[in-house]
Coordinates of N, CA and C in Angstrom, one line a residue:
M21 N 39.0 -21.9 -46.8 CA 38.1 -22.9 -46.3 C 38.5 -24.3 -46.8
Q22 N 38.3 -25.3 -46.0 CA 38.6 -26.7 -46.4 C 37.4 -27.5 -46.5
G23 N 37.3 -28.4 -47.5 CA 36.1 -29.2 -47.7 C 36.3 -30.2 -48.7
Q24 N 35.4 -31.2 -48.7 CA 35.4 -32.3 -49.7 C 34.1 -32.9 -49.7
G25 N 33.8 -33.6 -50.8 CA 32.5 -34.3 -50.9 C 32.7 -35.8 -51.0
E26 N 31.7 -36.6 -50.6 CA 31.9 -38.0 -50.7 C 30.5 -38.6 -50.8
E27 N 30.4 -39.7 -51.6 CA 29.2 -40.5 -51.7 C 29.4 -41.9 -51.2
V28 N 28.5 -42.4 -50.5 CA 28.7 -43.8 -49.9 C 27.4 -44.6 -50.1
T29 N 27.5 -45.8 -50.4 CA 26.4 -46.7 -50.5 C 26.5 -47.8 -49.4
R30 N 25.4 -48.1 -48.7 CA 25.5 -49.1 -47.7 C 25.8 -50.5 -48.3
P31 N 26.3 -51.5 -47.5 CA 26.5 -52.8 -48.0 C 25.2 -53.4 -48.4
A32 N 25.2 -54.4 -49.3 CA 24.0 -55.0 -49.8 C 23.2 -55.7 -48.8
S33 N 23.8 -56.1 -47.7 CA 23.1 -56.9 -46.6 C 22.2 -56.0 -45.8
L34 N 22.3 -54.7 -45.9 CA 21.5 -53.7 -45.2 C 20.6 -53.0 -46.2
P35 N 19.5 -52.4 -45.7 CA 18.6 -51.6 -46.5 C 19.4 -50.6 -47.3
K36 N 19.1 -50.4 -48.6 CA 19.9 -49.5 -49.4 C 19.8 -48.1 -48.9
L37 N 20.9 -47.4 -48.7 CA 20.9 -46.0 -48.3 C 22.1 -45.4 -48.9
R38 N 21.9 -44.4 -49.8 CA 23.0 -43.7 -50.5 C 23.1 -42.3 -49.9
L39 N 24.3 -41.9 -49.5 CA 24.5 -40.7 -48.9 C 25.6 -39.9 -49.6
R40 N 25.5 -38.6 -49.6 CA 26.6 -37.8 -50.1 C 26.9 -36.8 -49.0
S41 N 28.2 -36.6 -48.7 CA 28.5 -35.7 -47.6 C 29.6 -34.7 -48.0
A42 N 29.8 -33.7 -47.3 CA 30.8 -32.7 -47.5 C 31.0 -31.9 -46.2
H43 N 32.2 -31.3 -46.1 CA 32.5 -30.5 -44.9 C 33.3 -29.3 -45.3
V44 N 33.2 -28.2 -44.5 CA 34.0 -27.0 -44.6 C 34.3 -26.6 -43.2
Q45 N 35.5 -26.1 -43.1 CA 36.0 -25.6 -41.8 C 36.7 -24.2 -42.0
H46 N 36.5 -23.3 -41.1 CA 37.2 -22.0 -41.3 C 37.5 -21.5 -39.9
I47 N 38.7 -20.9 -39.7 CA 39.1 -20.4 -38.4 C 38.3 -19.2 -37.9
G48 N 37.7 -18.5 -38.8 CA 37.0 -17.3 -38.5 C 37.9 -16.1 -38.5
Y49 N 37.4 -14.9 -38.1 CA 38.1 -13.7 -38.2 C 38.7 -13.2 -36.9
V50 N 38.5 -13.9 -35.8 CA 38.9 -13.4 -34.5 C 39.9 -14.4 -33.9
R51 N 39.6 -15.7 -33.9 CA 40.5 -16.7 -33.3 C 41.8 -16.8 -34.0
T52 N 42.8 -17.2 -33.3 CA 44.1 -17.4 -33.9 C 44.4 -18.9 -34.1
N53 N 43.6 -19.8 -33.6 CA 43.8 -21.2 -33.8 C 42.4 -21.9 -34.0
Q54 N 42.4 -23.1 -34.6 CA 41.2 -23.8 -34.8 C 41.0 -24.8 -33.7
E55 N 39.9 -24.6 -32.9 CA 39.6 -25.4 -31.8 C 38.5 -26.4 -32.1
D56 N 37.9 -26.3 -33.3 CA 36.9 -27.3 -33.8 C 37.6 -28.5 -34.4
A57 N 36.9 -29.6 -34.4 CA 37.3 -30.8 -35.1 C 36.1 -31.5 -35.7
F58 N 36.2 -32.4 -36.6 CA 35.1 -33.0 -37.3 C 35.5 -34.4 -37.8
L59 N 34.4 -35.1 -38.1 CA 34.6 -36.4 -38.8 C 33.6 -36.5 -39.9
D60 N 34.1 -36.8 -41.1 CA 33.2 -37.0 -42.3 C 33.7 -38.2 -43.0
E61 N 33.1 -39.4 -42.5 CA 33.5 -40.7 -43.0 C 32.2 -41.4 -43.4
P62 N 32.3 -42.5 -44.2 CA 31.1 -43.2 -44.6 C 30.3 -43.6 -43.4
L63 N 29.0 -43.1 -43.4 CA 28.0 -43.5 -42.4 C 28.2 -42.9 -41.0
L64 N 29.3 -42.1 -40.8 CA 29.6 -41.6 -39.5 C 30.2 -40.2 -39.6
Y65 N 29.5 -39.3 -38.9 CA 29.7 -37.8 -39.0 C 29.7 -37.2 -37.7
A66 N 30.6 -36.2 -37.4 CA 30.6 -35.6 -36.1 C 31.3 -34.2 -36.2
V67 N 30.9 -33.4 -35.2 CA 31.6 -32.1 -35.0 C 31.9 -32.0 -33.5
A68 N 33.0 -31.3 -33.2 CA 33.3 -31.1 -31.8 C 33.9 -29.7 -31.7
D69 N 33.6 -28.9 -30.6 CA 34.0 -27.6 -30.4 C 34.8 -27.5 -29.1
G70 N 36.1 -27.4 -29.2 CA 36.9 -27.4 -28.0 C 36.8 -26.2 -27.2
M71 N 37.0 -26.4 -25.9 CA 37.0 -25.3 -24.9 C 38.3 -25.4 -24.0
G72 N 38.7 -24.2 -23.6 CA 39.9 -24.2 -22.7 C 41.0 -23.4 -23.1
G73 N 40.8 -22.6 -24.2 CA 41.9 -21.7 -24.6 C 42.9 -22.3 -25.6
H74 N 43.9 -21.6 -25.9 CA 44.8 -21.9 -27.0 C 45.4 -23.3 -26.7
E75 N 45.4 -24.1 -27.7 CA 45.9 -25.5 -27.7 C 45.0 -26.5 -26.9
A76 N 44.6 -26.1 -25.7 CA 43.8 -27.0 -24.9 C 42.5 -27.4 -25.6
G77 N 41.7 -26.5 -26.1 CA 40.5 -26.8 -26.8 C 40.7 -27.5 -28.0
E78 N 41.8 -27.2 -28.8 CA 42.1 -27.9 -30.0 C 42.4 -29.4 -29.7
I79 N 43.1 -29.6 -28.7 CA 43.5 -31.0 -28.3 C 42.2 -31.8 -27.8
A80 N 41.4 -31.1 -27.0 CA 40.2 -31.8 -26.5 C 39.3 -32.2 -27.7
S81 N 39.0 -31.4 -28.6 CA 38.1 -31.7 -29.7 C 38.7 -32.8 -30.6
R82 N 40.0 -32.7 -30.8 CA 40.6 -33.8 -31.6 C 40.6 -35.1 -30.9
L83 N 40.8 -35.2 -29.6 CA 40.7 -36.4 -28.9 C 39.3 -37.0 -28.9
A84 N 38.3 -36.2 -28.8 CA 36.9 -36.6 -28.9 C 36.6 -37.2 -30.2
I85 N 37.0 -36.6 -31.3 CA 36.8 -37.1 -32.6 C 37.5 -38.4 -32.8
E86 N 38.7 -38.5 -32.3 CA 39.4 -39.8 -32.4 C 38.7 -40.9 -31.7
A87 N 38.1 -40.6 -30.6 CA 37.3 -41.6 -29.8 C 36.1 -42.0 -30.6
V88 N 35.5 -41.1 -31.4 CA 34.3 -41.5 -32.2 C 34.8 -42.4 -33.3
R89 N 35.9 -42.1 -33.9 CA 36.4 -42.9 -35.0 C 36.7 -44.3 -34.5
D90 N 37.3 -44.4 -33.3 CA 37.7 -45.7 -32.7 C 36.4 -46.4 -32.3
G91 N 35.3 -45.7 -32.1 CA 34.1 -46.4 -31.6 C 33.3 -47.1 -32.7
L92 N 33.7 -46.9 -33.9 CA 33.0 -47.6 -35.0 C 33.7 -49.0 -35.3
T93 N 32.9 -50.0 -35.0 CA 33.5 -51.4 -35.3 C 32.5 -52.2 -36.0
N94 N 32.9 -52.8 -37.1 CA 32.1 -53.7 -37.9 C 30.7 -53.1 -38.2
S95 N 30.8 -51.8 -38.6 CA 29.6 -51.1 -39.0 C 28.6 -50.8 -37.9
S96 N 29.0 -51.1 -36.6 CA 28.1 -50.8 -35.5 C 28.8 -49.6 -34.7
F97 N 27.9 -48.9 -34.0 CA 28.4 -47.8 -33.2 C 27.6 -47.7 -31.9
D98 N 28.4 -47.8 -30.8 CA 27.8 -47.8 -29.5 C 28.0 -46.3 -29.0
V99 N 26.9 -45.5 -29.0 CA 27.0 -44.1 -28.6 C 27.4 -43.9 -27.2
D100 N 26.7 -44.6 -26.3 CA 27.1 -44.4 -24.8 C 28.5 -44.8 -24.5
R101 N 28.9 -45.9 -25.0 CA 30.3 -46.3 -24.7 C 31.3 -45.4 -25.4
T102 N 31.0 -44.9 -26.6 CA 32.0 -44.0 -27.3 C 32.1 -42.7 -26.5
F103 N 31.0 -42.1 -26.1 CA 31.0 -40.8 -25.4 C 31.7 -41.0 -24.1
R104 N 31.5 -42.1 -23.4 CA 32.2 -42.3 -22.1 C 33.7 -42.4 -22.3
A105 N 34.1 -43.1 -23.4 CA 35.5 -43.3 -23.7 C 36.1 -41.9 -24.1
A106 N 35.4 -41.1 -24.8 CA 35.9 -39.7 -25.2 C 36.1 -38.9 -23.9
H107 N 35.2 -39.0 -23.0 CA 35.3 -38.2 -21.7 C 36.5 -38.7 -21.0
V108 N 36.7 -40.0 -20.8 CA 37.9 -40.5 -20.1 C 39.2 -40.1 -20.8
R109 N 39.2 -40.1 -22.1 CA 40.4 -39.8 -22.9 C 40.8 -38.3 -22.7
V110 N 39.8 -37.4 -22.8 CA 40.1 -36.0 -22.7 C 40.5 -35.7 -21.3
L111 N 39.8 -36.3 -20.3 CA 40.2 -36.0 -18.9 C 41.6 -36.5 -18.6
S112 N 42.0 -37.6 -19.1 CA 43.3 -38.1 -18.8 C 44.4 -37.2 -19.2
V113 N 44.2 -36.6 -20.4 CA 45.2 -35.6 -20.9 C 45.0 -34.3 -20.2
S114 N 43.8 -33.9 -19.8 CA 43.6 -32.6 -19.1 C 44.3 -32.6 -17.8
Q115 N 44.2 -33.7 -17.1 CA 44.8 -33.8 -15.7 C 46.3 -33.7 -15.7
R116 N 46.9 -34.1 -16.9 CA 48.3 -34.1 -17.0 C 48.9 -32.8 -17.5
H117 N 48.1 -32.3 -18.5 CA 48.7 -31.1 -19.3 C 47.8 -29.9 -19.4
Y118 N 46.5 -30.1 -19.6 CA 45.7 -28.9 -19.9 C 44.4 -28.9 -18.9
R119 N 44.7 -28.6 -17.7 CA 43.6 -28.7 -16.7 C 42.4 -27.8 -17.1
G120 N 41.2 -28.5 -17.1 CA 40.0 -27.7 -17.4 C 39.6 -27.7 -18.9
H121 N 40.3 -28.4 -19.7 CA 39.9 -28.3 -21.1 C 38.8 -29.4 -21.4
G122 N 38.0 -29.1 -22.4 CA 36.9 -29.9 -22.7 C 36.3 -29.6 -24.1
T123 N 35.2 -30.3 -24.5 CA 34.7 -30.1 -25.8 C 33.2 -30.5 -25.9
T124 N 32.5 -29.9 -26.8 CA 31.2 -30.4 -27.2 C 31.4 -31.6 -28.1
L125 N 30.4 -32.4 -28.3 CA 30.5 -33.5 -29.3 C 29.1 -33.9 -29.8
T126 N 29.0 -33.9 -31.1 CA 27.7 -34.2 -31.7 C 28.0 -35.1 -32.9
V127 N 27.3 -36.3 -32.8 CA 27.6 -37.4 -33.7 C 26.3 -37.8 -34.4
L128 N 26.4 -38.1 -35.7 CA 25.3 -38.6 -36.5 C 25.8 -39.9 -37.2
S129 N 25.2 -41.0 -37.0 CA 25.6 -42.2 -37.7 C 24.3 -42.9 -38.3
F130 N 24.6 -43.7 -39.3 CA 23.5 -44.3 -40.0 C 23.7 -45.9 -40.0
R131 N 22.6 -46.5 -39.7 CA 22.6 -48.0 -39.8 C 21.2 -48.5 -40.2
G132 N 21.2 -49.4 -41.2 CA 19.9 -49.8 -41.7 C 19.2 -48.6 -42.4
G133 N 17.9 -48.4 -42.1 CA 17.2 -47.3 -42.7 C 17.0 -46.1 -41.8
S134 N 17.8 -46.1 -40.7 CA 17.6 -45.0 -39.7 C 18.9 -44.3 -39.3
G135 N 18.8 -43.2 -38.6 CA 19.9 -42.5 -38.1 C 20.0 -42.6 -36.6
L136 N 21.2 -42.4 -36.0 CA 21.4 -42.4 -34.6 C 22.2 -41.2 -34.2
I137 N 21.7 -40.4 -33.3 CA 22.4 -39.2 -32.9 C 22.9 -39.3 -31.4
G138 N 24.1 -38.9 -31.2 CA 24.6 -38.8 -29.8 C 25.1 -37.3 -29.7
H139 N 24.9 -36.7 -28.5 CA 25.1 -35.3 -28.4 C 25.3 -34.8 -27.0
V140 N 26.3 -34.0 -26.8 CA 26.5 -33.2 -25.6 C 27.0 -31.8 -26.0
G141 N 26.6 -30.8 -25.3 CA 27.1 -29.4 -25.6 C 26.1 -28.6 -26.4
D142 N 26.7 -27.6 -27.1 CA 25.8 -26.7 -27.9 C 26.1 -26.8 -29.4
S143 N 26.9 -27.7 -29.9 CA 26.9 -27.9 -31.3 C 25.5 -28.5 -31.7
R144 N 25.2 -28.5 -33.0 CA 23.8 -28.9 -33.3 C 23.8 -29.8 -34.6
V145 N 22.6 -30.5 -34.7 CA 22.2 -31.1 -35.9 C 20.9 -30.5 -36.4
Y146 N 20.9 -29.9 -37.6 CA 19.7 -29.5 -38.2 C 19.3 -30.5 -39.3
R147 N 18.0 -30.6 -39.5 CA 17.5 -31.4 -40.6 C 16.5 -30.5 -41.4
V148 N 16.7 -30.6 -42.8 CA 15.8 -30.0 -43.7 C 15.1 -31.1 -44.5
R149 N 13.8 -31.1 -44.3 CA 13.0 -32.1 -45.0 C 11.7 -31.5 -45.6
D150 N 11.5 -31.7 -46.9 CA 10.3 -31.2 -47.5 C 10.1 -29.7 -47.3
G151 N 11.2 -28.9 -47.3 CA 11.2 -27.5 -47.2 C 11.0 -27.0 -45.8
R152 N 11.1 -27.8 -44.8 CA 11.0 -27.4 -43.4 C 12.3 -27.7 -42.7
G153 N 12.7 -26.8 -41.8 CA 13.9 -26.9 -41.1 C 13.6 -27.3 -39.6
E154 N 14.5 -28.1 -39.0 CA 14.2 -28.5 -37.6 C 15.6 -28.7 -37.0
Q155 N 15.7 -28.3 -35.7 CA 16.9 -28.6 -34.9 C 16.5 -29.9 -34.2
I156 N 17.3 -30.9 -34.3 CA 17.0 -32.2 -33.7 C 18.0 -32.6 -32.6
T157 N 18.7 -31.6 -32.1 CA 19.5 -31.8 -30.9 C 19.1 -30.6 -29.9
K158 N 19.3 -30.8 -28.7 CA 19.0 -29.8 -27.7 C 20.3 -29.3 -27.1
D159 N 20.4 -27.9 -27.1 CA 21.6 -27.3 -26.5 C 21.7 -27.6 -25.0
H160 N 22.9 -28.0 -24.6 CA 23.1 -28.2 -23.2 C 23.8 -26.9 -22.6
V161 N 23.0 -25.9 -22.3 CA 23.5 -24.7 -21.8 C 22.7 -24.2 -20.6
S162 N 23.3 -23.6 -19.7 CA 22.7 -23.0 -18.5 C 22.5 -21.5 -18.6
W163 N 22.0 -20.9 -17.6 CA 21.9 -19.4 -17.6 C 23.2 -18.8 -17.8
G164 N 23.3 -17.8 -18.6 CA 24.6 -17.2 -18.9 C 25.3 -17.9 -20.1
H165 N 24.6 -18.9 -20.7 CA 25.1 -19.6 -21.9 C 26.4 -20.5 -21.6
A166 N 26.5 -20.9 -20.3 CA 27.6 -21.8 -20.0 C 27.2 -23.2 -20.4
I167 N 28.2 -24.0 -20.9 CA 27.9 -25.4 -21.3 C 27.7 -26.2 -20.1
S168 N 26.5 -26.9 -20.0 CA 26.1 -27.6 -18.8 C 26.4 -29.1 -18.9
N169 N 26.8 -29.6 -20.1 CA 27.1 -31.0 -20.3 C 28.1 -31.1 -21.4
C170 N 29.3 -31.7 -21.1 CA 30.3 -31.7 -22.1 C 31.3 -32.8 -21.9
I171 N 32.2 -33.0 -22.8 CA 33.3 -34.0 -22.7 C 34.4 -33.3 -22.0
G172 N 35.0 -33.9 -21.0 CA 36.2 -33.4 -20.4 C 35.9 -32.3 -19.3
V173 N 36.7 -31.3 -19.1 CA 36.7 -30.3 -18.1 C 36.9 -30.8 -16.7
S174 N 35.9 -31.6 -16.2 CA 36.0 -32.2 -14.9 C 35.3 -33.6 -14.9
K175 N 35.5 -34.3 -13.8 CA 34.9 -35.7 -13.8 C 33.4 -35.6 -13.9
D176 N 32.8 -34.5 -13.3 CA 31.3 -34.4 -13.2 C 30.7 -33.6 -14.4
S177 N 31.5 -33.1 -15.3 CA 31.0 -32.2 -16.4 C 30.2 -33.0 -17.4
F178 N 30.6 -34.3 -17.5 CA 29.8 -35.2 -18.5 C 28.7 -35.9 -17.7
K179 N 27.5 -35.5 -18.2 CA 26.3 -36.1 -17.5 C 25.5 -37.1 -18.3
G180 N 26.3 -37.6 -19.3 CA 25.6 -38.6 -20.2 C 25.2 -37.9 -21.5
A181 N 25.3 -38.7 -22.6 CA 24.9 -38.2 -23.9 C 23.4 -38.3 -24.1
D182 N 22.9 -37.3 -24.8 CA 21.5 -37.4 -25.4 C 21.7 -38.4 -26.6
V183 N 20.9 -39.4 -26.6 CA 20.9 -40.4 -27.6 C 19.5 -40.6 -28.2
S184 N 19.4 -40.5 -29.5 CA 18.1 -40.6 -30.1 C 18.2 -41.2 -31.5
E185 N 17.2 -42.1 -31.8 CA 17.1 -42.7 -33.1 C 16.2 -41.9 -34.0
I186 N 16.5 -41.6 -35.2 CA 15.7 -40.7 -36.0 C 15.3 -41.5 -37.3
D187 N 14.2 -41.2 -37.9 CA 13.8 -41.8 -39.2 C 14.5 -41.0 -40.2
V188 N 14.8 -41.6 -41.4 CA 15.5 -41.0 -42.5 C 14.7 -41.2 -43.7
E189 N 14.6 -40.1 -44.5 CA 13.8 -40.1 -45.7 C 14.7 -39.6 -46.9
V190 N 14.4 -40.1 -48.0 CA 15.1 -39.7 -49.2 C 14.9 -38.2 -49.4
G191 N 15.9 -37.4 -49.7 CA 15.9 -36.0 -49.8 C 16.2 -35.2 -48.6
D192 N 16.3 -35.9 -47.4 CA 16.8 -35.2 -46.2 C 18.1 -34.6 -46.4
V193 N 18.3 -33.5 -45.7 CA 19.7 -32.9 -45.6 C 19.9 -32.6 -44.2
Y194 N 21.1 -33.1 -43.7 CA 21.5 -33.0 -42.3 C 22.7 -32.1 -42.2
V195 N 22.6 -31.1 -41.3 CA 23.7 -30.2 -41.1 C 24.2 -30.3 -39.7
L196 N 25.4 -30.7 -39.5 CA 26.1 -30.8 -38.2 C 27.0 -29.5 -38.2
A197 N 26.9 -28.7 -37.1 CA 27.6 -27.5 -37.1 C 28.0 -27.1 -35.6
T198 N 29.1 -26.4 -35.5 CA 29.5 -25.8 -34.3 C 28.9 -24.4 -34.1
D199 N 29.1 -23.8 -33.0 CA 28.4 -22.5 -32.8 C 28.9 -21.4 -33.6
G200 N 30.0 -21.6 -34.2 CA 30.5 -20.6 -35.2 C 29.5 -20.3 -36.3
L201 N 28.7 -21.4 -36.6 CA 27.5 -21.2 -37.5 C 26.2 -21.0 -36.8
T202 N 26.0 -21.8 -35.8 CA 24.6 -21.8 -35.1 C 24.3 -20.5 -34.3
N203 N 25.4 -19.8 -34.0 CA 25.2 -18.5 -33.3 C 24.5 -17.5 -34.3
Y204 N 24.6 -17.8 -35.6 CA 24.1 -16.9 -36.6 C 22.9 -17.4 -37.3
L205 N 22.8 -18.7 -37.5 CA 21.8 -19.4 -38.3 C 21.1 -20.5 -37.5
D206 N 19.7 -20.4 -37.4 CA 19.0 -21.5 -36.9 C 18.5 -22.4 -38.0
A207 N 17.7 -23.4 -37.6 CA 17.3 -24.4 -38.6 C 16.5 -23.7 -39.7
R208 N 15.6 -22.8 -39.4 CA 14.9 -22.1 -40.5 C 15.7 -21.3 -41.4
D209 N 16.8 -20.7 -40.9 CA 17.7 -19.9 -41.7 C 18.5 -20.8 -42.7
V210 N 18.6 -22.1 -42.4 CA 19.3 -23.0 -43.3 C 18.5 -23.4 -44.5
I211 N 17.2 -23.3 -44.5 CA 16.3 -23.7 -45.5 C 16.7 -23.1 -46.9
P212 N 16.9 -21.8 -47.0 CA 17.2 -21.3 -48.4 C 18.5 -21.8 -49.0
F213 N 19.4 -22.3 -48.2 CA 20.6 -22.8 -48.7 C 20.5 -24.2 -49.3
V214 N 19.4 -24.8 -49.0 CA 19.2 -26.2 -49.4 C 18.2 -26.4 -50.6
V215 N 17.5 -25.3 -50.9 CA 16.6 -25.4 -52.0 C 17.4 -25.3 -53.3
G216 N 16.8 -25.8 -54.4 CA 17.5 -25.8 -55.7 C 17.7 -27.2 -56.2
P217 N 18.2 -27.3 -57.4 CA 18.5 -28.7 -58.0 C 19.6 -29.4 -57.2
R218 N 19.4 -30.7 -57.1 CA 20.4 -31.6 -56.5 C 21.3 -32.1 -57.6
H219 N 22.6 -32.0 -57.3 CA 23.6 -32.5 -58.3 C 24.8 -33.0 -57.5
D220 N 25.8 -33.4 -58.2 CA 27.0 -34.1 -57.6 C 27.6 -33.1 -56.5
G221 N 27.7 -31.8 -56.8 CA 28.3 -30.9 -55.9 C 27.4 -30.3 -54.9
F222 N 26.2 -30.8 -54.8 CA 25.2 -30.1 -53.9 C 25.6 -30.0 -52.5
A223 N 26.0 -31.1 -51.9 CA 26.4 -31.0 -50.5 C 27.5 -30.1 -50.2
Q224 N 28.5 -30.1 -51.1 CA 29.7 -29.2 -51.0 C 29.2 -27.8 -51.1
N225 N 28.4 -27.5 -52.1 CA 27.9 -26.1 -52.3 C 27.1 -25.6 -51.1
V226 N 26.3 -26.5 -50.5 CA 25.6 -26.1 -49.3 C 26.6 -25.8 -48.1
A227 N 27.5 -26.6 -47.9 CA 28.5 -26.4 -46.8 C 29.3 -25.1 -47.1
D228 N 29.7 -24.9 -48.3 CA 30.4 -23.6 -48.6 C 29.6 -22.4 -48.3
A229 N 28.3 -22.4 -48.8 CA 27.5 -21.3 -48.6 C 27.1 -21.0 -47.2
L230 N 26.9 -22.0 -46.4 CA 26.7 -21.8 -45.0 C 27.8 -21.2 -44.2
V231 N 29.0 -21.7 -44.5 CA 30.2 -21.1 -43.9 C 30.4 -19.6 -44.3
R232 N 30.2 -19.4 -45.6 CA 30.3 -18.0 -46.1 C 29.3 -17.1 -45.3
A233 N 28.1 -17.6 -45.1 CA 27.0 -16.8 -44.4 C 27.5 -16.5 -43.0
A234 N 28.0 -17.5 -42.3 CA 28.5 -17.3 -40.9 C 29.6 -16.2 -40.9
L235 N 30.5 -16.3 -41.8 CA 31.6 -15.3 -41.9 C 31.1 -13.9 -42.2
A236 N 30.1 -13.8 -43.1 CA 29.5 -12.5 -43.4 C 28.8 -11.9 -42.3
A237 N 28.2 -12.8 -41.4 CA 27.5 -12.3 -40.2 C 28.4 -11.9 -39.1
G238 N 29.7 -12.1 -39.2 CA 30.6 -11.7 -38.2 C 31.9 -12.5 -38.0
G239 N 31.7 -13.9 -38.2 CA 32.9 -14.8 -38.1 C 33.6 -14.6 -36.8
Q240 N 32.9 -14.5 -35.7 CA 33.5 -14.3 -34.4 C 34.2 -15.6 -33.8
D241 N 33.9 -16.7 -34.4 CA 34.4 -18.0 -33.8 C 34.8 -18.9 -34.9
N242 N 35.5 -20.0 -34.6 CA 35.7 -21.1 -35.6 C 34.4 -21.6 -36.1
V243 N 34.4 -21.9 -37.4 CA 33.1 -22.4 -38.0 C 33.4 -23.8 -38.6
T244 N 32.6 -24.8 -38.3 CA 32.7 -26.1 -38.8 C 31.4 -26.6 -39.2
V245 N 31.2 -27.1 -40.5 CA 30.0 -27.6 -41.0 C 30.2 -28.9 -41.7
V246 N 29.4 -29.9 -41.4 CA 29.3 -31.2 -42.1 C 27.9 -31.3 -42.7
V247 N 27.8 -31.5 -44.0 CA 26.5 -31.6 -44.6 C 26.3 -33.1 -45.1
V248 N 25.2 -33.7 -44.8 CA 24.9 -35.1 -45.3 C 23.6 -35.1 -46.0
E249 N 23.6 -35.5 -47.3 CA 22.4 -35.6 -48.1 C 22.0 -37.0 -48.3
V250 N 20.8 -37.3 -48.1 CA 20.2 -38.7 -48.3 C 19.8 -38.8 -49.8
L251 N 20.5 -39.5 -50.6 CA 20.2 -39.6 -52.0 C 19.1 -40.6 -52.3
S252 N 19.1 -41.8 -51.7 CA 18.1 -42.8 -52.0 C 18.2 -43.9 -50.9

């Protein structure tokens, strides 16, 4: 498993917000390649789950994450523009090399004292606050569990990102995850992993434990988890 922790403090010109983040990624026990991608950078976090088979899904998720990274300018983040750019970027490559490839994309950014979520597909953001777990994204799936809104695949596959501003409180823990985790654990299942004393390695320990739980439950898919803890 791969992971690292990070603590970041907002610039003094904005409301004080201290975050600690960590990520873990595992290929799982069935897949032969890693089609998930993620972003774990100061104030900007994302996961993407590629679709389209060997190499194609891997490239789609990587391109989407690159678009998210490129979308952050001067500490501002335009969700709509970034998701549209990701869709165009993935489609342009798909039409030339990997027809039909695409990806989910779920992004959490922080500005001032609030958070901003952009989302398409079935990756998720969970929040644990005061001992209660909540899924704060909506899965874009149709009957038969087919993805109904995504980046790439075809011109009409992207129907616009769900965009929502969320309040942020000290002690919140946010978990961004692909379906390699969420197929096994819902928001309530995450709660026991978040209880206990908070310390420097807390976010990393939570990410490690969640991925171990997904693997123990079957590990049928790639697993990617990004954990963000609000310190103050």
